[in-house]
Amino acid sequence: MASMDNLRFEPPPPFAAGELLRAEVRAFLAEHLPKRSITDGVGSWGGSNREFSRKMGARGWIGMTWPKRYGGHERGALERYVVLEEMLASGAPVSGHWVADRQSGPLLLRVGSEEQKRAILPRIAAGECSFCIGMSEPDSGSDLASVRTRAAAVEGGFRVNGTKLWTSNAHRSEYMILLARTGEAGEQRHGGLTQFLVDLQATQGISIRPVHNLAGEHHFNEVVFQDVFLPAGNVLGEVGGGWQQVTSELAFERSGPERFLSSFTLLVELTRALGPDPSERGRIALGRFVAHIATLRRLSRSVAGMLQAGTNPAQQAALVKDLGTTLEQEIPEIARQLIDEEPDRDSTRDFVAVLARTMMNAPSFSIRGGTREILRGMIARGLGLR
Amino acid sequence: MSETREMLREAAERLFEKHCGAETMHRADGGEFPQALWRALTEAGYAAALVPESAGGPGLEMPDALSLLFSAGRHAVPAPLAETMLAGWLLSSAGLVPPEGALAVAPVREGDVPSVSRECGSWRLQGKASRVPWAAASAAIVVLARFEGRNLVAVTAPGDCRITNGANLAGEAREDVDFSGARCSAAAETLIDPAALHALGAVMRSAQMAGALQSVLETTVQYAQERVQFGRPIGRFQAVQQNLAVLAGQTAAATAAAEAGIEAAARDLDSPAVAAAKIRAGEAAGIGAAIAHQMHGAIGFTQEHRLHFSTRRLWSWRDEFGNEAYWARRLGGAVAAAGADRLWHGITAAG
């Protein structure tokens, strides 16, 4: 009995005011959503668009929950949730500020120095500043504690050597939050890790090389640090406290609507292709998808409510991501059986092109942000099995 | 969770814990009506939970009352609690006061349309209703019947009907009832239509399934911690852990969907959240029951183990008051008719 309490989802707090905000966001999107190909940004949170990010910043929709003195707007996690899901459902290009808004900013807010917070948070909130996540390495994916990038203490700071891999958007970001080894791991393997704030444009010795994904798109990068000097002022949080900081960051990374809406554009196009009076099979598939998404929304809003109440629902977040990414991957597999067409990225027909792009991005859904197997391990821990 | 609901839940858990022991469960499985359990839940006011205070009910808000069914599902309560609640709701809608005792409701299958006629100043029921839960064991059958294009709630005695015995996979009575002229002790018009009755029944089964899955999850996790193979508890093996994580996910989804369905039902029984509850909980029931059995191995496949009290109910309840395909067809049809550009609006409007 007690073990189940770790996985308890409180009902999402009632939130009637959210509907006003929702109408505001929809009106904004009707006016400002950039005209572009429907397949742009499929599976990658709409792609990057600095101009659009700035407009969102001007509306107060980035850094919504942060204190006003750092450029934030002191609004609730549920208000933020409304903005996020409306943006994703419309396919708006939000990936430029997504990581900074979701996890880098909140991390800075929690553990950053006053100087770091004042220098960076207002720029993120204005939509002027992108972040990437420097965690994974060639030999450290799911096993994050094994990172080998080394930051050796030197006069006035640290000298960094090593390679980060799968770093999404490094080539479009102003900053990276780097996880590096500054000391011995110790018996628990979690010691000796430190996070650094790295200015990717002003720092010498960093080279960024693209790694194209199987769809031919450039999101990933390899980022090599060669004798890179980072001043002591760039340490983020505690020296040696990196593990604790990273794991608390991940709860924010896992429960949002981006974990079940990655295939939503395809679902819209499937609905269009099926028409107003679909076959029985078509109806059943659509009804099931809607039921799943409605349920995931409730679970995700529940986590937002728990975050707002100050608890750390890390295991619930893992569960939402596991369920959500499973659905995201089912949508193309089921859609292709309902419309007898061959997927083709270059097709002028929206369903056919979106199907192709979604299908080719789908493997990443259950890998990025924690693999399915790692998440299920976390859920098992919540059940008291580990 | 509201304070009322939390207090109700704690009280219900205590009551069911006390009255749904192994002996009661096995005897009920053999067809014996659990009198002591029924007395206790009647005295607690659960059977009349959807009856307003003015008609002798406990005066609960509808969502609080329906939430009792999570606990009933957790304990596989082998009695017509949901059905009596549903009958009470239907009777109250027609201004009728529920008779004492366990009540059955008909129709429960979409194609069944009983009717009433007026003969020599008394009401008589015509037609048939299939798979009626607990018809023979009930004190009265409460029937939503057609009369001159309107809906009437009619009350009849099971003794006045021809009843063919039957049961669902869990051994719960599901009986075909032939009314053929059965006399009505009361009849009055209602604004409830058969679709609304079906919808509330579906929400009830969703909550029961979510409760059953919660108990299946707890039982299975506990078993995995106790059962030792290859020198360690099987719950230490990653393959087992991954399966139990899936079971936990399905349980959480079913619970969330049923909660949303309950909240929506109090406002609008035509809400997409009602359909979503039955679709999602029904899907979770199949996946969850399969994992629980796989994790238990042979012992869970026996009559002496208690797992089947929950899993046989899951296999039954998912097909009662419309299965996943039935509700998905309805919901998907409405979504398609509204059009692709209204899809997201429809989802957010569902709550």
XYZ file of C-alpha atoms in Angstrom:
737
model
C 0.000 0.000 0.000
C 2.600 2.500 1.081
C 4.634 1.863 -2.038
C 1.758 2.937 -4.295
C 1.650 6.384 -2.720
C 4.816 7.274 -4.638
C 2.796 6.986 -7.818
C -0.281 8.828 -6.635
C -1.694 11.435 -9.021
C -3.624 14.207 -7.311
C -6.586 15.381 -9.419
C -5.534 18.508 -11.316
C -6.601 21.630 -9.417
C -9.724 23.272 -10.886
C -8.624 26.057 -13.167
C -11.411 27.995 -14.849
C -9.183 31.032 -15.486
C -7.151 28.846 -17.824
C -9.880 29.032 -20.453
C -9.492 32.810 -20.767
C -5.783 32.389 -21.269
C -6.441 29.605 -23.771
C -8.598 31.949 -25.829
C -5.832 34.573 -25.700
C -3.259 32.074 -26.941
C -5.528 30.894 -29.749
C -6.111 34.466 -30.867
C -2.352 35.096 -30.810
C -1.730 31.965 -32.884
C -4.393 32.916 -35.402
C -2.483 36.146 -35.963
C 1.169 35.188 -35.558
C 1.619 31.523 -36.474
C 4.185 31.685 -39.289
C 3.108 30.398 -42.678
C 5.256 27.463 -43.645
C 5.182 23.854 -44.751
C 3.030 21.640 -42.560
C 5.872 19.190 -42.074
C 8.266 21.785 -40.628
C 9.161 20.851 -37.123
C 7.114 17.627 -37.036
C 8.328 15.608 -34.073
C 10.644 18.369 -32.855
C 8.314 20.824 -31.162
C 7.748 22.963 -34.214
C 11.381 23.772 -34.939
C 13.230 26.975 -34.038
C 12.117 30.474 -34.952
C 13.732 33.327 -33.005
C 11.221 35.864 -34.269
C 8.328 33.771 -32.988
C 10.087 33.196 -29.660
C 10.501 36.964 -29.263
C 6.788 37.481 -29.885
C 5.955 34.897 -27.254
C 8.385 36.557 -24.879
C 6.716 39.903 -25.473
C 3.381 38.323 -24.535
C 4.872 37.042 -21.295
C 4.653 33.385 -22.268
C 8.240 32.354 -21.622
C 9.469 32.054 -18.044
C 5.863 32.442 -16.979
C 6.331 31.066 -13.467
C 9.571 32.884 -12.647
C 9.887 35.912 -10.340
C 9.321 39.271 -11.991
C 12.712 40.546 -10.921
C 14.293 38.030 -13.303
C 11.993 38.845 -16.204
C 9.391 36.277 -15.255
C 5.665 36.759 -14.777
C 4.880 34.953 -11.500
C 2.093 32.917 -12.998
C 1.144 29.346 -12.097
C 2.365 26.046 -13.540
C -1.145 25.366 -14.839
C -1.246 28.636 -16.766
C 2.088 27.719 -18.264
C 0.656 24.324 -19.117
C -2.158 25.918 -21.136
C 0.299 27.966 -23.195
C 2.546 24.955 -23.826
C -0.184 22.633 -25.027
C -1.792 25.240 -27.253
C 1.569 25.939 -28.882
C 2.321 22.254 -29.449
C -1.148 21.380 -30.730
C -0.887 24.136 -33.328
C 2.614 23.064 -34.393
C 4.049 26.480 -33.447
C 7.857 26.782 -33.717
C 8.744 26.756 -30.025
C 11.833 24.551 -29.882
C 14.161 27.591 -29.824
C 13.178 28.525 -26.292
C 11.731 25.191 -25.185
C 14.698 23.792 -23.271
C 15.545 27.124 -21.628
C 11.959 27.689 -20.543
C 11.409 24.140 -19.362
C 14.555 23.188 -17.539
C 17.622 25.431 -17.921
C 15.841 28.521 -16.604
C 14.224 26.728 -13.659
C 17.601 25.157 -12.840
C 19.313 28.563 -12.889
C 16.564 29.891 -10.688
C 17.088 27.119 -8.147
C 20.849 26.886 -7.984
C 22.276 29.793 -9.985
C 24.166 32.738 -8.477
C 22.441 36.102 -8.286
C 24.717 37.341 -11.037
C 23.909 34.394 -13.319
C 20.200 34.807 -12.747
C 20.215 38.547 -13.461
C 22.359 38.119 -16.552
C 20.477 35.306 -18.217
C 16.915 34.749 -17.056
C 15.497 38.016 -18.473
C 17.034 37.174 -21.859
C 15.416 33.735 -21.869
C 12.067 35.235 -20.910
C 12.373 37.706 -23.785
C 12.857 34.832 -26.232
C 16.395 36.003 -26.941
C 18.396 33.128 -25.583
C 18.513 29.398 -26.388
C 19.958 26.630 -24.252
C 21.133 23.124 -24.986
C 21.711 20.247 -22.601
C 25.282 18.982 -22.225
C 24.650 15.674 -20.527
C 25.020 12.716 -22.946
C 28.419 11.578 -24.216
C 29.631 8.920 -26.651
C 29.915 6.421 -23.780
C 27.251 7.873 -21.479
C 23.655 7.784 -22.559
C 21.253 6.310 -20.063
C 24.114 5.790 -17.593
C 24.633 9.466 -16.949
C 26.768 8.959 -13.865
C 29.521 7.602 -16.103
C 30.269 10.919 -17.842
C 33.957 11.341 -18.611
C 34.188 14.976 -19.704
C 36.650 16.320 -17.184
C 36.784 19.778 -15.625
C 40.128 20.101 -13.847
C 40.540 22.872 -11.285
C 43.105 25.469 -12.429
C 43.947 28.992 -11.370
C 40.697 31.022 -11.440
C 38.483 28.277 -12.792
C 38.424 24.944 -14.611
C 39.965 23.466 -17.721
C 37.502 21.252 -19.624
C 38.306 18.359 -21.965
C 35.857 15.890 -23.407
C 33.044 15.270 -25.872
C 29.303 15.714 -25.583
C 27.026 13.922 -28.039
C 23.362 14.060 -29.139
C 23.332 17.692 -28.080
C 20.156 18.949 -29.737
C 20.285 22.509 -31.033
C 23.857 23.199 -29.852
C 24.404 24.929 -33.207
C 21.497 27.292 -32.551
C 22.040 27.943 -28.838
C 23.709 30.725 -26.906
C 24.394 28.542 -23.872
C 24.968 24.975 -22.825
C 24.570 23.613 -19.321
C 27.476 21.219 -19.152
C 27.736 18.246 -16.840
C 31.377 17.375 -16.173
C 33.465 15.394 -13.757
C 35.356 17.517 -11.232
C 36.206 14.820 -8.722
C 36.046 11.153 -7.833
C 32.730 9.372 -8.258
C 32.808 7.595 -4.897
C 30.989 4.388 -4.030
C 27.538 5.589 -5.055
C 28.982 6.732 -8.446
C 27.090 9.992 -8.075
C 29.763 12.169 -6.531
C 32.263 14.459 -8.211
C 29.926 15.825 -10.895
C 29.484 19.564 -11.476
C 27.311 21.650 -13.799
C 28.707 24.642 -15.670
C 27.160 27.478 -17.568
C 28.931 27.646 -20.932
C 28.637 30.584 -23.317
C 28.923 28.695 -26.612
C 29.670 31.761 -28.685
C 32.244 33.536 -26.493
C 34.219 30.538 -25.233
C 37.425 29.429 -26.980
C 38.158 25.768 -27.724
C 34.643 24.445 -28.397
C 33.851 22.842 -31.736
C 30.335 21.865 -32.782
C 29.828 19.229 -35.479
C 26.420 18.256 -36.865
C 25.078 14.710 -36.543
C 22.199 14.246 -38.962
C 19.356 11.984 -37.965
C 17.916 9.287 -40.221
C 15.389 11.743 -41.610
C 18.308 13.865 -42.805
C 17.524 16.589 -40.282
C 20.105 18.448 -38.239
C 19.149 18.637 -34.561
C 21.904 16.582 -32.937
C 25.477 17.717 -32.544
C 28.766 16.491 -31.258
C 30.355 19.165 -29.073
C 34.073 18.819 -28.396
C 35.776 20.671 -25.543
C 39.521 21.025 -26.005
C 41.356 22.731 -23.150
C 38.404 25.022 -22.639
C 38.882 27.455 -19.770
C 35.760 28.182 -17.739
C 36.034 30.849 -15.021
C 34.983 29.783 -11.498
C 31.974 32.084 -11.864
C 30.556 29.715 -14.482
C 30.019 26.907 -12.005
C 26.283 26.359 -11.733
C 25.221 25.442 -8.209
C 27.552 23.372 -6.066
C 30.879 21.923 -7.129
C 30.262 18.167 -6.753
C 26.488 18.680 -6.555
C 25.828 17.978 -10.236
C 24.064 14.647 -9.828
C 21.448 15.989 -7.446
C 20.886 19.010 -9.676
C 20.576 16.961 -12.857
C 18.079 14.494 -11.421
C 15.811 17.245 -10.114
C 15.949 18.886 -13.550
C 14.664 15.705 -15.164
C 11.263 15.809 -13.426
C 10.590 19.004 -15.363
C 11.749 17.352 -18.539
C 9.390 14.410 -18.477
C 5.808 15.266 -17.728
C 4.867 18.060 -20.118
C 2.523 17.927 -23.107
C 5.528 17.602 -25.440
C 5.616 13.984 -24.265
C 2.308 13.050 -25.842
C 1.690 15.597 -28.605
C 4.690 14.869 -30.862
C 2.444 13.095 -33.390
C -0.501 15.426 -33.005
C -0.084 17.076 -36.416
C -0.410 13.620 -37.962
C -3.577 12.951 -35.975
C -5.071 16.196 -37.309
C -4.151 15.229 -40.872
C -5.489 11.712 -40.342
C -8.800 13.207 -39.204
C -8.838 15.393 -42.313
C -7.982 12.471 -44.606
C -10.686 10.268 -43.087
C -13.288 12.962 -43.707
C -16.513 13.743 -41.869
C -18.017 10.266 -42.222
C -15.236 7.701 -41.841
C -15.382 3.933 -41.861
C -16.100 2.098 -38.630
C -12.407 1.310 -38.246
C -11.553 4.967 -38.748
C -14.042 6.069 -36.122
C -12.853 3.536 -33.593
C -9.218 4.551 -34.096
C -9.992 8.279 -33.787
C -12.140 7.792 -30.707
C -9.436 5.744 -29.042
C -6.733 8.318 -29.777
C -8.891 11.108 -28.371
C -9.580 9.070 -25.223
C -5.861 8.474 -24.748
C -4.907 12.110 -25.274
C -7.662 13.341 -22.944
C -6.374 10.984 -20.250
C -2.750 11.999 -20.761
C -3.734 15.660 -20.507
C -5.280 14.985 -17.143
C -2.225 13.093 -15.890
C 0.102 15.790 -17.189
C -1.953 18.579 -15.588
C -1.924 16.590 -12.398
C 1.890 16.629 -12.449
C 1.844 20.376 -13.205
C -0.401 20.825 -10.175
C 1.955 18.797 -7.998
C 4.954 20.817 -9.244
C 3.007 23.977 -8.441
C 2.343 22.656 -4.941
C 6.080 22.187 -4.490
C 6.330 18.388 -4.489
C 8.779 16.454 -6.649
C 6.672 14.068 -8.755
C 9.655 12.505 -10.563
C 8.157 9.026 -10.730
C 4.768 10.261 -11.894
C 6.551 12.292 -14.577
C 8.344 9.146 -15.754
C 5.023 7.332 -15.952
C 3.388 10.112 -18.007
C 6.282 10.110 -20.441
C 6.178 6.332 -20.825
C 2.438 6.336 -21.585
C 2.681 9.456 -23.754
C 5.533 8.348 -25.976
C 3.900 4.954 -26.459
C 0.854 6.741 -27.863
C 2.994 9.053 -29.999
C 4.554 6.005 -31.615
C 1.235 4.208 -32.107
C -0.326 7.090 -34.043
C 1.733 6.668 -37.261
C 1.514 2.869 -37.044
C -2.277 2.936 -36.862
C -2.762 5.897 -39.220
C -0.934 4.104 -42.043
C -3.404 1.206 -41.853
C -6.393 3.515 -42.182
C -5.366 5.424 -45.296
C -3.979 3.359 -48.140
C -1.069 5.588 -49.150
C 2.711 5.250 -49.206
C 4.542 7.652 -46.882
C 6.449 10.246 -48.874
C 8.166 13.276 -47.392
C 7.997 15.186 -50.668
C 4.325 14.616 -51.303
C 2.129 17.658 -51.776
C -0.600 15.878 -49.885
C -0.385 16.805 -46.234
C -1.313 13.440 -44.734
C 1.244 11.567 -46.825
C 4.062 14.011 -46.050
C 3.298 14.316 -42.329
C 3.005 10.529 -42.039
C 6.483 10.171 -43.533
C 8.050 12.768 -41.238
C 6.316 11.481 -38.106
C 7.287 7.897 -38.861
C 10.916 8.804 -39.323
C 11.030 10.818 -36.114
C 9.070 8.316 -34.039
C 12.021 6.215 -32.786
C 13.386 9.248 -30.948
C 10.228 9.767 -28.894
C 10.977 6.975 -26.447
C 14.731 7.654 -26.343
C 15.081 11.408 -25.773
C 14.673 12.669 -22.240
C 15.131 9.212 -20.711
C 14.624 5.914 -22.506
C 11.496 3.874 -21.997
C 13.506 1.253 -20.103
C 15.056 3.813 -17.736
C 11.642 5.363 -17.089
C 10.091 1.993 -16.350
C 12.956 1.333 -13.960
C 12.064 4.576 -12.174
C 8.409 3.559 -12.003
C 9.466 0.194 -10.564
C 11.439 2.117 -7.943
C 8.251 4.016 -7.148
C 6.536 0.655 -6.659
C 9.173 -0.332 -4.125
C 10.820 -2.948 -6.332
C 14.284 -1.359 -6.464
C -9.470 15.189 -3.502
C -12.357 16.757 -1.599
C -12.515 16.166 2.129
C -15.910 14.490 1.849
C -14.592 12.129 -0.758
C -11.523 11.228 1.268
C -13.649 10.498 4.366
C -16.056 8.425 2.299
C -13.178 6.507 0.773
C -11.651 5.664 4.129
C -14.986 4.514 5.530
C -15.770 2.450 2.436
C -12.347 0.806 2.485
C -12.896 -0.215 6.112
C -16.382 -1.545 5.430
C -15.414 -3.557 2.360
C -12.230 -4.810 3.994
C -14.349 -6.213 6.798
C -17.134 -7.678 4.674
C -15.391 -8.941 1.538
C -13.193 -11.594 3.075
C -12.175 -14.807 1.335
C -15.162 -16.768 2.610
C -17.706 -14.189 1.457
C -16.014 -13.990 -1.933
C -15.988 -17.743 -2.496
C -19.605 -18.156 -1.348
C -20.748 -15.300 -3.570
C -18.860 -16.965 -6.400
C -21.041 -20.009 -5.804
C -24.179 -17.908 -6.232
C -24.948 -16.994 -2.613
C -26.099 -13.413 -2.013
C -23.833 -11.730 0.594
C -26.497 -10.640 3.090
C -24.173 -9.260 5.779
C -22.241 -7.190 3.252
C -25.457 -5.896 1.758
C -26.866 -4.899 5.166
C -23.671 -3.063 6.022
C -23.480 -1.083 2.815
C -27.183 -0.242 2.962
C -26.823 1.018 6.539
C -23.828 3.096 5.454
C -26.067 4.748 2.844
C -24.053 3.524 -0.148
C -26.913 1.721 -1.910
C -28.907 4.976 -1.991
C -25.857 7.150 -2.685
C -27.441 8.745 -5.775
C -30.803 9.357 -4.128
C -31.349 12.955 -2.988
C -31.800 13.705 0.684
C -35.439 14.674 0.129
C -36.161 11.136 -1.091
C -34.380 9.472 1.794
C -30.859 9.384 0.355
C -27.661 10.414 2.147
C -27.444 13.719 0.228
C -24.083 13.143 -1.448
C -22.828 15.124 -4.417
C -22.873 12.914 -7.510
C -19.060 12.783 -7.962
C -18.571 11.828 -4.305
C -21.210 9.125 -4.577
C -19.740 7.680 -7.769
C -16.260 7.682 -6.256
C -17.437 4.971 -3.854
C -17.209 2.642 -6.829
C -13.396 2.885 -6.889
C -13.403 1.243 -3.467
C -16.095 -1.228 -4.494
C -13.944 -2.193 -7.481
C -10.825 -2.491 -5.334
C -12.579 -5.038 -3.145
C -14.454 -6.795 -5.978
C -17.663 -6.246 -3.968
C -19.804 -9.253 -4.980
C -23.132 -7.427 -4.791
C -25.221 -5.052 -6.952
C -24.004 -1.801 -5.400
C -23.470 0.042 -8.687
C -26.757 -1.276 -10.043
C -28.751 -0.236 -6.965
C -27.145 3.207 -7.082
C -28.082 3.465 -10.748
C -31.669 2.371 -10.020
C -31.911 4.957 -7.239
C -30.750 7.676 -9.615
C -33.263 6.604 -12.247
C -36.157 6.412 -9.788
C -35.309 9.815 -8.301
C -35.302 11.357 -11.769
C -38.964 10.334 -12.041
C -39.817 11.482 -8.524
C -40.196 7.909 -7.286
C -38.903 6.728 -3.927
C -36.657 3.643 -4.192
C -38.011 0.482 -2.583
C -35.840 -1.218 0.020
C -33.324 -3.854 -0.938
C -31.063 -4.570 -3.859
C -32.341 -3.168 -7.143
C -31.791 -4.174 -10.758
C -31.836 -1.807 -13.738
C -32.937 -2.516 -17.277
C -32.177 -2.168 -20.112
C -28.386 -2.411 -20.061
C -27.871 -3.388 -23.715
C -28.409 -0.788 -26.399
C -30.726 -2.837 -28.586
C -33.199 -3.619 -25.800
C -36.210 -1.267 -25.730
C -38.893 -2.344 -23.233
C -42.175 -0.474 -23.288
C -45.111 0.047 -20.948
C -48.786 0.088 -21.697
C -51.786 1.082 -19.657
C -54.394 -1.633 -19.247
C -57.488 -1.187 -17.090
C -55.849 1.540 -15.051
C -52.636 -0.351 -14.332
C -49.228 -0.186 -16.000
C -47.800 -3.278 -17.649
C -44.335 -3.894 -19.094
C -43.718 -5.426 -22.504
C -40.602 -6.580 -24.270
C -37.309 -8.053 -23.162
C -34.038 -6.973 -21.663
C -30.897 -9.082 -21.886
C -27.942 -9.442 -19.516
C -29.684 -7.591 -16.687
C -27.390 -7.609 -13.621
C -28.808 -9.359 -10.552
C -32.382 -9.412 -11.897
C -33.563 -12.484 -9.980
C -31.836 -11.562 -6.711
C -33.230 -8.039 -6.675
C -36.133 -6.727 -4.630
C -37.353 -4.900 -7.729
C -36.377 -4.305 -11.327
C -36.337 -0.646 -12.323
C -37.015 -0.317 -16.024
C -36.548 2.664 -18.324
C -39.382 1.999 -20.759
C -40.983 3.715 -23.742
C -44.540 4.984 -23.579
C -46.070 7.008 -26.418
C -42.737 8.470 -27.446
C -41.745 9.343 -23.889
C -39.498 7.700 -21.300
C -41.041 6.247 -18.181
C -39.446 4.690 -15.144
C -41.417 1.575 -14.246
C -40.919 -0.673 -11.237
C -41.706 -4.351 -11.335
C -41.050 -7.446 -9.269
C -38.694 -10.109 -10.594
C -41.320 -12.696 -9.695
C -43.631 -11.190 -12.294
C -41.082 -11.646 -15.106
C -39.703 -14.667 -16.902
C -36.013 -14.707 -16.018
C -33.390 -16.891 -17.659
C -30.413 -17.407 -15.383
C -26.980 -16.436 -16.541
C -23.757 -14.907 -15.343
C -20.771 -12.890 -16.522
C -17.226 -14.266 -16.445
C -16.944 -13.251 -12.785
C -20.016 -15.271 -11.841
C -22.079 -12.140 -11.246
C -25.720 -12.726 -12.246
C -26.509 -11.389 -15.704
C -29.996 -12.490 -16.651
C -32.292 -12.233 -19.619
C -35.636 -10.809 -18.547
C -38.879 -11.260 -20.467
C -41.397 -8.767 -19.081
C -44.368 -9.968 -21.144
C -47.099 -8.167 -19.279
C -45.437 -7.829 -15.874
C -47.375 -5.485 -13.554
C -45.739 -2.269 -12.413
C -45.973 -1.177 -8.806
C -45.111 2.346 -9.942
C -44.468 4.240 -13.153
C -43.619 7.886 -13.799
C -42.146 9.982 -16.537
C -38.445 10.906 -16.589
C -36.194 13.182 -18.620
C -33.487 10.506 -18.605
C -33.159 8.718 -21.934
C -31.625 5.309 -22.621
C -28.378 6.905 -23.840
C -27.921 8.732 -20.533
C -28.629 5.565 -18.551
C -26.084 3.712 -20.654
C -23.550 6.501 -20.149
C -23.843 6.561 -16.368
C -23.545 2.783 -16.310
C -20.379 3.077 -18.388
C -18.865 5.626 -16.001
C -19.676 3.328 -13.078
C -17.969 0.361 -14.711
C -14.960 2.582 -15.502
C -14.566 3.469 -11.830
C -14.998 -0.169 -10.809
C -12.349 -1.226 -13.340
C -9.924 1.432 -12.124
C -10.441 0.232 -8.558
C -9.938 -3.388 -9.597
C -6.709 -2.455 -11.386
C -5.437 -0.649 -8.284
C -5.953 -3.785 -6.261
C -4.455 -6.010 -8.976
C -1.372 -3.771 -9.034
C -0.928 -3.951 -5.266
C -1.455 -7.712 -5.176
C 0.986 -8.260 -8.024
C 3.712 -5.993 -6.650
C 3.415 -7.705 -3.288
C 3.634 -11.119 -4.901
C 6.723 -10.096 -6.869
C 8.388 -9.040 -3.621
C 7.592 -12.325 -1.896
C 7.969 -14.964 -4.579
C 11.558 -16.202 -4.711
C 13.086 -17.836 -7.803
C 16.750 -18.208 -8.730
C 17.556 -17.180 -5.173
C 15.878 -13.800 -5.143
C 12.421 -12.211 -5.225
C 11.211 -12.119 -8.836
C 10.578 -8.386 -8.413
C 14.353 -7.950 -8.489
C 14.480 -9.018 -12.135
C 14.344 -6.185 -14.647
C 12.018 -8.087 -16.981
C 9.493 -8.313 -14.160
C 10.031 -4.707 -13.093
C 9.376 -3.453 -16.626
C 6.090 -5.350 -16.782
C 4.968 -4.040 -13.416
C 5.795 -0.502 -14.535
C 3.446 -0.992 -17.489
C 0.768 -2.274 -15.128
C 1.256 0.820 -12.958
C 0.920 3.054 -16.030
C -2.301 1.380 -17.136
C -3.686 1.652 -13.604
C -2.877 5.359 -13.409
C -4.458 5.962 -16.821
C -7.626 4.051 -15.942
C -7.935 5.940 -12.665
C -7.445 9.336 -14.285
C -9.904 8.535 -17.080
C -12.543 7.301 -14.635
C -12.107 10.370 -12.405
C -12.570 12.618 -15.428
C -15.621 10.604 -16.466
C -17.137 10.974 -13.006
C -16.589 14.727 -12.956
C -18.105 15.064 -16.424
C -21.059 12.786 -15.676
C -22.296 15.144 -12.993
C -22.494 17.941 -15.591
C -23.251 16.248 -18.884
C -23.654 12.545 -19.585
C -23.082 13.247 -23.278
C -19.543 14.527 -22.546
C -16.611 13.029 -24.492
C -15.015 12.401 -21.091
C -17.659 9.754 -20.406
C -16.767 7.874 -23.574
C -13.053 8.375 -22.886
C -13.417 6.859 -19.418
C -14.893 3.608 -20.697
C -12.476 3.414 -23.637
C -9.348 4.009 -21.578
C -10.303 1.987 -18.509
C -11.492 -0.879 -20.711
C -8.209 -0.990 -22.594
C -6.244 -0.848 -19.346
C -8.343 -3.716 -17.969
C -7.210 -6.115 -20.677
C -3.547 -5.140 -20.552
C -3.469 -5.032 -16.758
C -5.152 -8.392 -16.225
C -2.776 -10.053 -18.689
C 0.317 -8.680 -16.935
C -0.980 -9.590 -13.475
C -1.519 -13.186 -14.549
C 1.834 -13.416 -16.283
C 3.578 -12.169 -13.129
C 1.691 -14.588 -10.866
C 2.384 -17.681 -12.946
C 0.389 -20.839 -12.278
C -0.803 -19.961 -8.771
C -2.688 -16.915 -10.076
C -4.509 -19.185 -12.500
C -6.126 -21.215 -9.702
C -9.482 -20.836 -8.049
C -7.963 -20.737 -4.582
C -5.878 -17.638 -5.328
C -7.767 -14.362 -5.053
C -6.430 -12.718 -8.213
C -9.309 -13.989 -10.351
C -11.896 -12.164 -8.267
C -10.482 -8.999 -9.805
C -9.369 -10.175 -13.228
C -12.599 -11.992 -14.099
C -14.449 -8.803 -13.211
C -12.115 -6.748 -15.397
C -12.779 -9.084 -18.325
C -16.530 -8.751 -17.734
C -16.912 -5.082 -16.904
C -15.024 -3.867 -19.971
C -17.765 -5.350 -22.169
C -20.714 -4.115 -20.075
C -22.496 -0.828 -20.886
C -20.618 -0.703 -24.199
C -17.095 -1.940 -24.822
C -14.124 0.157 -25.970
C -15.057 -0.179 -29.638
C -18.638 0.906 -28.976
C -17.600 4.120 -27.209
C -14.663 4.795 -29.534
C -16.967 4.496 -32.537
C -19.306 7.083 -31.024
C -16.558 9.431 -29.910
C -14.603 9.046 -33.152
C -17.732 9.662 -35.201
C -18.381 12.917 -33.365
C -14.734 13.990 -33.717
C -14.745 13.266 -37.459
C -18.014 15.111 -37.977
C -16.640 18.175 -36.183
C -13.651 18.133 -38.534
C -9.862 18.140 -38.298
C -9.598 21.809 -37.396
C -11.855 21.310 -34.369
C -10.010 18.236 -33.106
C -7.913 20.036 -30.503
C -10.856 22.178 -29.389
C -12.820 18.993 -28.838
C -10.061 17.417 -26.764
C -9.597 20.456 -24.514
C -13.347 20.847 -24.107
C -13.505 17.253 -22.849
C -11.766 18.450 -19.668
